[in-house]
């Protein structure tokens, strides 16, 4: 009997943070050789490198650059912090353009010293202020709602409904949303909000991993698709129904996996992309 051909990985991308020990050149070479179609570039990998050269390396390897991660952190306590946050986001937009990334993913920020409402206003105003530069560089600002456990310091945008509200309020082709299963899987309103997001043209990215049971570290113990309790294929199906045709971006922060052999880890990721997304 002939074996069924495995689904290919041309619609799967890997976030460089997933294989954190590898420098960007190694990640590009290994992802391409494994058959992945894309790479999502984290900014720490660009330190000390020319982003134009990195962009060329990605294209030469036959990979698509799906996004630059991350901008955001818009919340501030004084004018100096506000200006600094905007400057860093402008740098992110320039880096995205130089590497050929169509979007910058935003971890929007939060400050425990102020109300979430105040933080949300600062986030919305920060994004609005960057829109002319996003348009000039041809780079979308993609709001990524984060799980509410990160509402203290990482993001005051915690549900897809609230991200949809913000994107619709900003009403710009240069604003989009990144749907990450890790942050949103628990939400009883998720499917309806994904449909709303797609209908309004704001669904720009889809991030996958899994929720390990028990989760031992709420930042650095994400699971590989299929080893936790998130219905990744179910969410992907709704995302596709909503009109999304982009990549499954594998984004896994895992201290355990980073300590192990990265080639074996990438092979596990490839298998999970074929079998559990
Ligand atoms: Zn994500």
Tab-separated table of C-alpha atoms and ligand atoms in Angstrom:
chain	number	residue	atom	x	y	z
A	1	UNK	CA	0.000	0.000	0.000
A	2	UNK	CA	1.282	3.424	-0.922
A	3	UNK	CA	1.753	5.867	1.934
A	4	UNK	CA	-0.320	9.040	1.820
A	5	UNK	CA	1.818	12.065	0.936
A	6	UNK	CA	2.416	14.260	3.961
A	7	UNK	CA	0.871	17.719	3.824
A	8	UNK	CA	3.617	20.168	2.976
A	9	UNK	CA	4.843	22.972	5.195
A	10	UNK	CA	4.621	25.761	2.631
A	11	UNK	CA	1.929	27.502	4.721
A	12	UNK	CA	3.831	27.090	7.988
A	13	UNK	CA	6.286	29.620	9.387
A	14	UNK	CA	8.443	29.444	12.481
A	15	UNK	CA	9.041	32.358	14.867
A	16	UNK	CA	12.777	32.668	15.460
A	17	UNK	CA	12.153	32.740	19.224
A	18	UNK	CA	10.898	29.153	18.924
A	19	UNK	CA	14.472	28.073	18.231
A	20	UNK	CA	15.971	30.770	20.434
A	21	UNK	CA	19.507	29.315	20.647
A	22	UNK	CA	19.974	29.642	16.865
A	23	UNK	CA	21.242	32.882	15.355
A	24	UNK	CA	19.119	34.169	12.476
A	25	UNK	CA	21.390	32.772	9.740
A	26	UNK	CA	21.111	29.264	11.177
A	27	UNK	CA	17.349	29.591	11.597
A	28	UNK	CA	16.920	30.693	7.964
A	29	UNK	CA	18.993	27.802	6.657
A	30	UNK	CA	17.390	25.136	8.879
A	31	UNK	CA	13.762	26.262	8.360
A	32	UNK	CA	14.237	26.346	4.583
A	33	UNK	CA	15.900	22.940	4.521
A	34	UNK	CA	13.084	21.446	6.635
A	35	UNK	CA	10.534	22.679	4.058
A	36	UNK	CA	8.890	25.494	6.015
A	37	UNK	CA	7.479	28.257	3.826
A	38	UNK	CA	8.117	31.157	6.158
A	39	UNK	CA	10.021	32.719	8.990
A	40	UNK	CA	8.822	35.263	11.569
A	41	UNK	CA	11.693	37.445	12.678
A	42	UNK	CA	12.116	38.499	16.302
A	43	UNK	CA	14.014	41.728	16.658
A	44	UNK	CA	16.634	40.379	19.083
A	45	UNK	CA	18.037	38.361	16.171
A	46	UNK	CA	18.737	41.579	14.230
A	47	UNK	CA	20.995	43.133	16.858
A	48	UNK	CA	24.369	43.856	15.262
A	49	UNK	CA	23.124	42.866	11.802
A	50	UNK	CA	22.036	44.827	8.746
A	51	UNK	CA	18.287	44.169	8.339
A	52	UNK	CA	18.577	44.617	4.556
A	53	UNK	CA	21.110	41.765	4.431
A	54	UNK	CA	18.918	39.568	6.638
A	55	UNK	CA	15.943	40.283	4.356
A	56	UNK	CA	17.957	39.181	1.341
A	57	UNK	CA	19.112	36.000	3.108
A	58	UNK	CA	15.468	35.148	3.821
A	59	UNK	CA	14.420	35.692	0.193
A	60	UNK	CA	17.457	33.840	-1.185
A	61	UNK	CA	16.549	30.845	0.984
A	62	UNK	CA	13.073	30.825	-0.598
A	63	UNK	CA	11.319	31.763	2.641
A	64	UNK	CA	8.556	34.303	3.141
A	65	UNK	CA	9.115	36.809	5.912
A	66	UNK	CA	5.711	36.778	7.606
A	67	UNK	CA	6.207	39.451	10.295
A	68	UNK	CA	8.581	41.313	12.535
A	69	UNK	CA	8.055	40.738	16.275
A	70	UNK	CA	7.609	42.879	18.203
A	71	UNK	CA	6.617	46.489	18.615
A	72	UNK	CA	4.106	47.981	21.016
A	73	UNK	CA	4.560	48.756	24.737
A	74	UNK	CA	2.781	52.055	24.209
A	75	UNK	CA	1.915	52.783	27.841
A	76	UNK	CA	3.773	55.534	29.628
A	77	UNK	CA	3.949	57.538	32.811
A	78	UNK	CA	5.496	60.688	31.367
A	79	UNK	CA	6.230	62.421	28.106
A	80	UNK	CA	9.741	61.028	27.847
A	81	UNK	CA	8.473	57.435	28.058
A	82	UNK	CA	5.792	58.191	25.474
A	83	UNK	CA	8.343	59.575	23.005
A	84	UNK	CA	10.690	56.644	23.618
A	85	UNK	CA	7.931	54.104	22.942
A	86	UNK	CA	6.968	55.801	19.683
A	87	UNK	CA	10.612	56.002	18.593
A	88	UNK	CA	11.103	52.283	19.199
A	89	UNK	CA	7.999	51.513	17.149
A	90	UNK	CA	9.239	53.709	14.323
A	91	UNK	CA	12.487	51.734	14.402
A	92	UNK	CA	10.459	48.507	14.259
A	93	UNK	CA	8.615	49.790	11.180
A	94	UNK	CA	11.928	50.601	9.488
A	95	UNK	CA	13.321	47.161	10.388
A	96	UNK	CA	10.183	45.493	9.029
A	97	UNK	CA	10.478	47.363	5.746
A	98	UNK	CA	14.193	46.595	5.469
A	99	UNK	CA	13.757	42.862	6.116
A	100	UNK	CA	10.677	42.651	3.887
A	101	UNK	CA	8.160	41.880	6.649
A	102	UNK	CA	4.582	42.945	5.823
A	103	UNK	CA	3.666	43.638	9.465
A	104	UNK	CA	4.932	44.440	12.913
A	105	UNK	CA	3.224	42.448	15.671
A	106	UNK	CA	2.279	44.628	18.639
A	107	UNK	CA	2.461	43.553	22.265
A	108	UNK	CA	0.557	46.626	23.283
A	109	UNK	CA	1.771	47.194	26.844
A	110	UNK	CA	0.250	47.911	30.261
A	111	UNK	CA	1.276	49.715	33.426
A	112	UNK	CA	0.144	48.409	36.822
A	113	UNK	CA	0.401	51.992	38.140
A	114	UNK	CA	-2.586	53.061	36.046
A	115	UNK	CA	-6.006	51.724	35.102
A	116	UNK	CA	-6.444	49.338	32.205
A	117	UNK	CA	-8.778	51.899	30.650
A	118	UNK	CA	-6.042	54.508	30.701
A	119	UNK	CA	-3.577	52.026	29.208
A	120	UNK	CA	-6.011	51.178	26.429
A	121	UNK	CA	-6.372	54.848	25.539
A	122	UNK	CA	-2.595	55.256	25.394
A	123	UNK	CA	-2.338	52.164	23.168
A	124	UNK	CA	-4.984	53.374	20.750
A	125	UNK	CA	-3.455	56.866	20.564
A	126	UNK	CA	0.039	55.420	20.077
A	127	UNK	CA	-1.074	53.252	17.161
A	128	UNK	CA	-3.001	56.173	15.625
A	129	UNK	CA	0.110	58.329	15.783
A	130	UNK	CA	2.165	55.700	13.925
A	131	UNK	CA	-0.298	55.162	11.072
A	132	UNK	CA	1.268	57.666	8.628
A	133	UNK	CA	4.665	55.981	9.053
A	134	UNK	CA	3.125	52.496	8.730
A	135	UNK	CA	1.509	53.566	5.461
A	136	UNK	CA	4.706	55.183	4.153
A	137	UNK	CA	6.640	51.971	4.808
A	138	UNK	CA	3.868	49.647	3.641
A	139	UNK	CA	3.848	47.791	6.969
A	140	UNK	CA	0.716	46.780	8.900
A	141	UNK	CA	0.558	47.259	12.684
A	142	UNK	CA	-0.937	44.004	13.990
A	143	UNK	CA	-2.489	44.194	17.463
A	144	UNK	CA	-2.035	40.900	19.321
A	145	UNK	CA	-4.493	40.473	22.208
A	146	UNK	CA	-2.712	38.746	25.096
A	147	UNK	CA	-4.097	36.343	27.702
A	148	UNK	CA	-5.500	38.282	30.705
A	149	UNK	CA	-2.748	36.873	32.948
A	150	UNK	CA	-0.464	39.385	31.191
A	151	UNK	CA	-2.722	42.400	31.827
A	152	UNK	CA	-0.411	43.693	34.572
A	153	UNK	CA	2.641	44.637	32.529
A	154	UNK	CA	2.441	43.230	28.996
A	155	UNK	CA	-0.897	44.111	27.459
A	156	UNK	CA	-4.142	45.813	28.369
A	157	UNK	CA	-5.718	44.316	25.230
A	158	UNK	CA	-6.841	40.885	26.390
A	159	UNK	CA	-9.723	39.646	24.299
A	160	UNK	CA	-10.321	39.466	20.585
A	161	UNK	CA	-13.522	41.498	21.132
A	162	UNK	CA	-11.536	44.355	22.639
A	163	UNK	CA	-8.883	44.105	19.887
A	164	UNK	CA	-11.660	44.112	17.275
A	165	UNK	CA	-13.144	47.229	18.881
A	166	UNK	CA	-9.779	48.961	18.757
A	167	UNK	CA	-9.000	47.975	15.158
A	168	UNK	CA	-12.456	48.984	13.971
A	169	UNK	CA	-12.169	52.295	15.810
A	170	UNK	CA	-8.816	53.026	14.174
A	171	UNK	CA	-10.370	52.039	10.832
A	172	UNK	CA	-7.186	51.836	8.746
A	173	UNK	CA	-5.866	49.348	6.192
A	174	UNK	CA	-2.568	49.623	8.152
A	175	UNK	CA	-4.072	48.121	11.312
A	176	UNK	CA	-4.612	44.384	11.656
A	177	UNK	CA	-4.931	41.692	14.318
A	178	UNK	CA	-2.807	38.706	15.245
A	179	UNK	CA	-4.842	35.776	16.583
A	180	UNK	CA	-2.714	33.602	18.867
A	181	UNK	CA	-4.342	30.409	20.124
A	182	UNK	CA	-2.354	30.530	23.384
A	183	UNK	CA	-3.902	33.842	24.372
A	184	UNK	CA	-7.450	33.320	23.135
A	185	UNK	CA	-8.395	29.621	23.267
A	186	UNK	CA	-10.385	29.938	26.527
A	187	UNK	CA	-12.742	32.642	25.251
A	188	UNK	CA	-16.360	31.421	24.748
A	189	UNK	CA	-16.802	34.266	22.248
A	190	UNK	CA	-13.690	33.354	20.233
A	191	UNK	CA	-15.300	31.929	17.097
A	192	UNK	CA	-17.779	34.801	16.759
A	193	UNK	CA	-14.964	37.308	17.232
A	194	UNK	CA	-12.766	35.565	14.633
A	195	UNK	CA	-15.649	35.800	12.149
A	196	UNK	CA	-16.117	39.492	12.969
A	197	UNK	CA	-12.391	40.099	12.543
A	198	UNK	CA	-12.317	38.382	9.147
A	199	UNK	CA	-15.463	40.137	7.956
A	200	UNK	CA	-13.936	43.531	8.711
A	201	UNK	CA	-10.676	42.697	6.931
A	202	UNK	CA	-8.574	42.797	10.090
A	203	UNK	CA	-7.382	39.183	10.388
A	204	UNK	CA	-3.701	39.402	9.458
A	205	UNK	CA	-1.855	36.717	11.423
A	206	UNK	CA	-2.414	33.353	13.110
A	207	UNK	CA	-0.036	32.039	15.790
A	208	UNK	CA	-0.035	28.431	16.996
A	209	UNK	CA	1.294	26.448	19.950
A	210	UNK	CA	-0.475	24.557	22.762
A	211	UNK	CA	-1.395	24.952	26.445
A	212	UNK	CA	0.423	22.326	28.510
A	213	UNK	CA	-1.354	20.694	31.450
A	214	UNK	CA	-0.060	21.508	33.945
A	215	UNK	CA	1.671	24.622	32.707
A	216	UNK	CA	4.724	25.097	34.902
A	217	UNK	CA	5.736	28.599	33.800
A	218	UNK	CA	3.240	31.072	32.424
A	219	UNK	CA	5.722	32.591	30.036
A	220	UNK	CA	8.239	29.944	29.055
A	221	UNK	CA	6.332	26.637	29.089
A	222	UNK	CA	4.257	26.742	25.937
A	223	UNK	CA	3.545	23.405	24.329
A	224	UNK	CA	3.889	21.947	20.876
A	225	UNK	CA	0.610	21.648	18.975
A	226	UNK	CA	-1.056	18.386	20.009
A	227	UNK	CA	0.523	18.133	23.476
A	228	UNK	CA	-1.966	20.340	25.319
A	229	UNK	CA	-5.658	21.213	25.522
A	230	UNK	CA	-6.106	23.792	22.724
A	231	UNK	CA	-8.229	22.728	19.741
A	232	UNK	CA	-5.766	24.170	17.216
A	233	UNK	CA	-7.311	22.515	14.102
A	234	UNK	CA	-10.764	23.673	15.219
A	235	UNK	CA	-9.626	27.279	15.618
A	236	UNK	CA	-7.669	27.145	12.345
A	237	UNK	CA	-10.836	25.945	10.554
A	238	UNK	CA	-12.795	28.976	11.810
A	239	UNK	CA	-9.922	31.290	10.882
A	240	UNK	CA	-10.022	29.888	7.343
A	241	UNK	CA	-13.816	30.175	7.156
A	242	UNK	CA	-13.294	33.824	8.081
A	243	UNK	CA	-11.240	34.241	4.909
A	244	UNK	CA	-7.705	33.956	6.270
A	245	UNK	CA	-5.286	32.311	3.839
A	246	UNK	CA	-1.997	33.164	5.562
A	247	UNK	CA	0.525	31.134	7.492
A	248	UNK	CA	0.319	29.007	10.594
A	249	UNK	CA	3.072	30.735	12.544
A	250	UNK	CA	4.626	28.486	15.167
A	251	UNK	CA	5.498	30.588	18.214
A	252	UNK	CA	6.637	28.538	21.187
A	253	UNK	CA	8.551	29.874	24.180
A	254	UNK	CA	9.833	26.770	25.916
A	255	UNK	CA	12.742	26.696	28.322
A	256	UNK	CA	12.692	22.871	28.224
A	257	UNK	CA	12.901	22.771	24.433
A	258	UNK	CA	15.552	25.504	24.218
A	259	UNK	CA	17.763	23.405	26.509
A	260	UNK	CA	17.516	20.413	24.156
A	261	UNK	CA	18.790	19.682	20.649
A	262	UNK	CA	17.343	22.291	18.279
A	263	UNK	CA	17.452	20.067	15.170
A	264	UNK	CA	15.354	17.418	16.933
A	265	UNK	CA	13.033	20.182	18.173
A	266	UNK	CA	12.553	21.522	14.634
A	267	UNK	CA	11.768	17.996	13.414
A	268	UNK	CA	9.100	17.714	16.144
A	269	UNK	CA	7.650	21.070	15.066
A	270	UNK	CA	7.494	19.945	11.440
A	271	UNK	CA	5.687	16.760	12.465
A	272	UNK	CA	3.207	18.687	14.639
A	273	UNK	CA	2.498	21.134	11.798
A	274	UNK	CA	1.606	18.200	9.552
A	275	UNK	CA	-0.443	16.289	12.095
A	276	UNK	CA	-1.896	18.701	14.656
A	277	UNK	CA	-2.798	21.997	13.005
B	1	LIG	ZN1	1.738	35.335	19.284
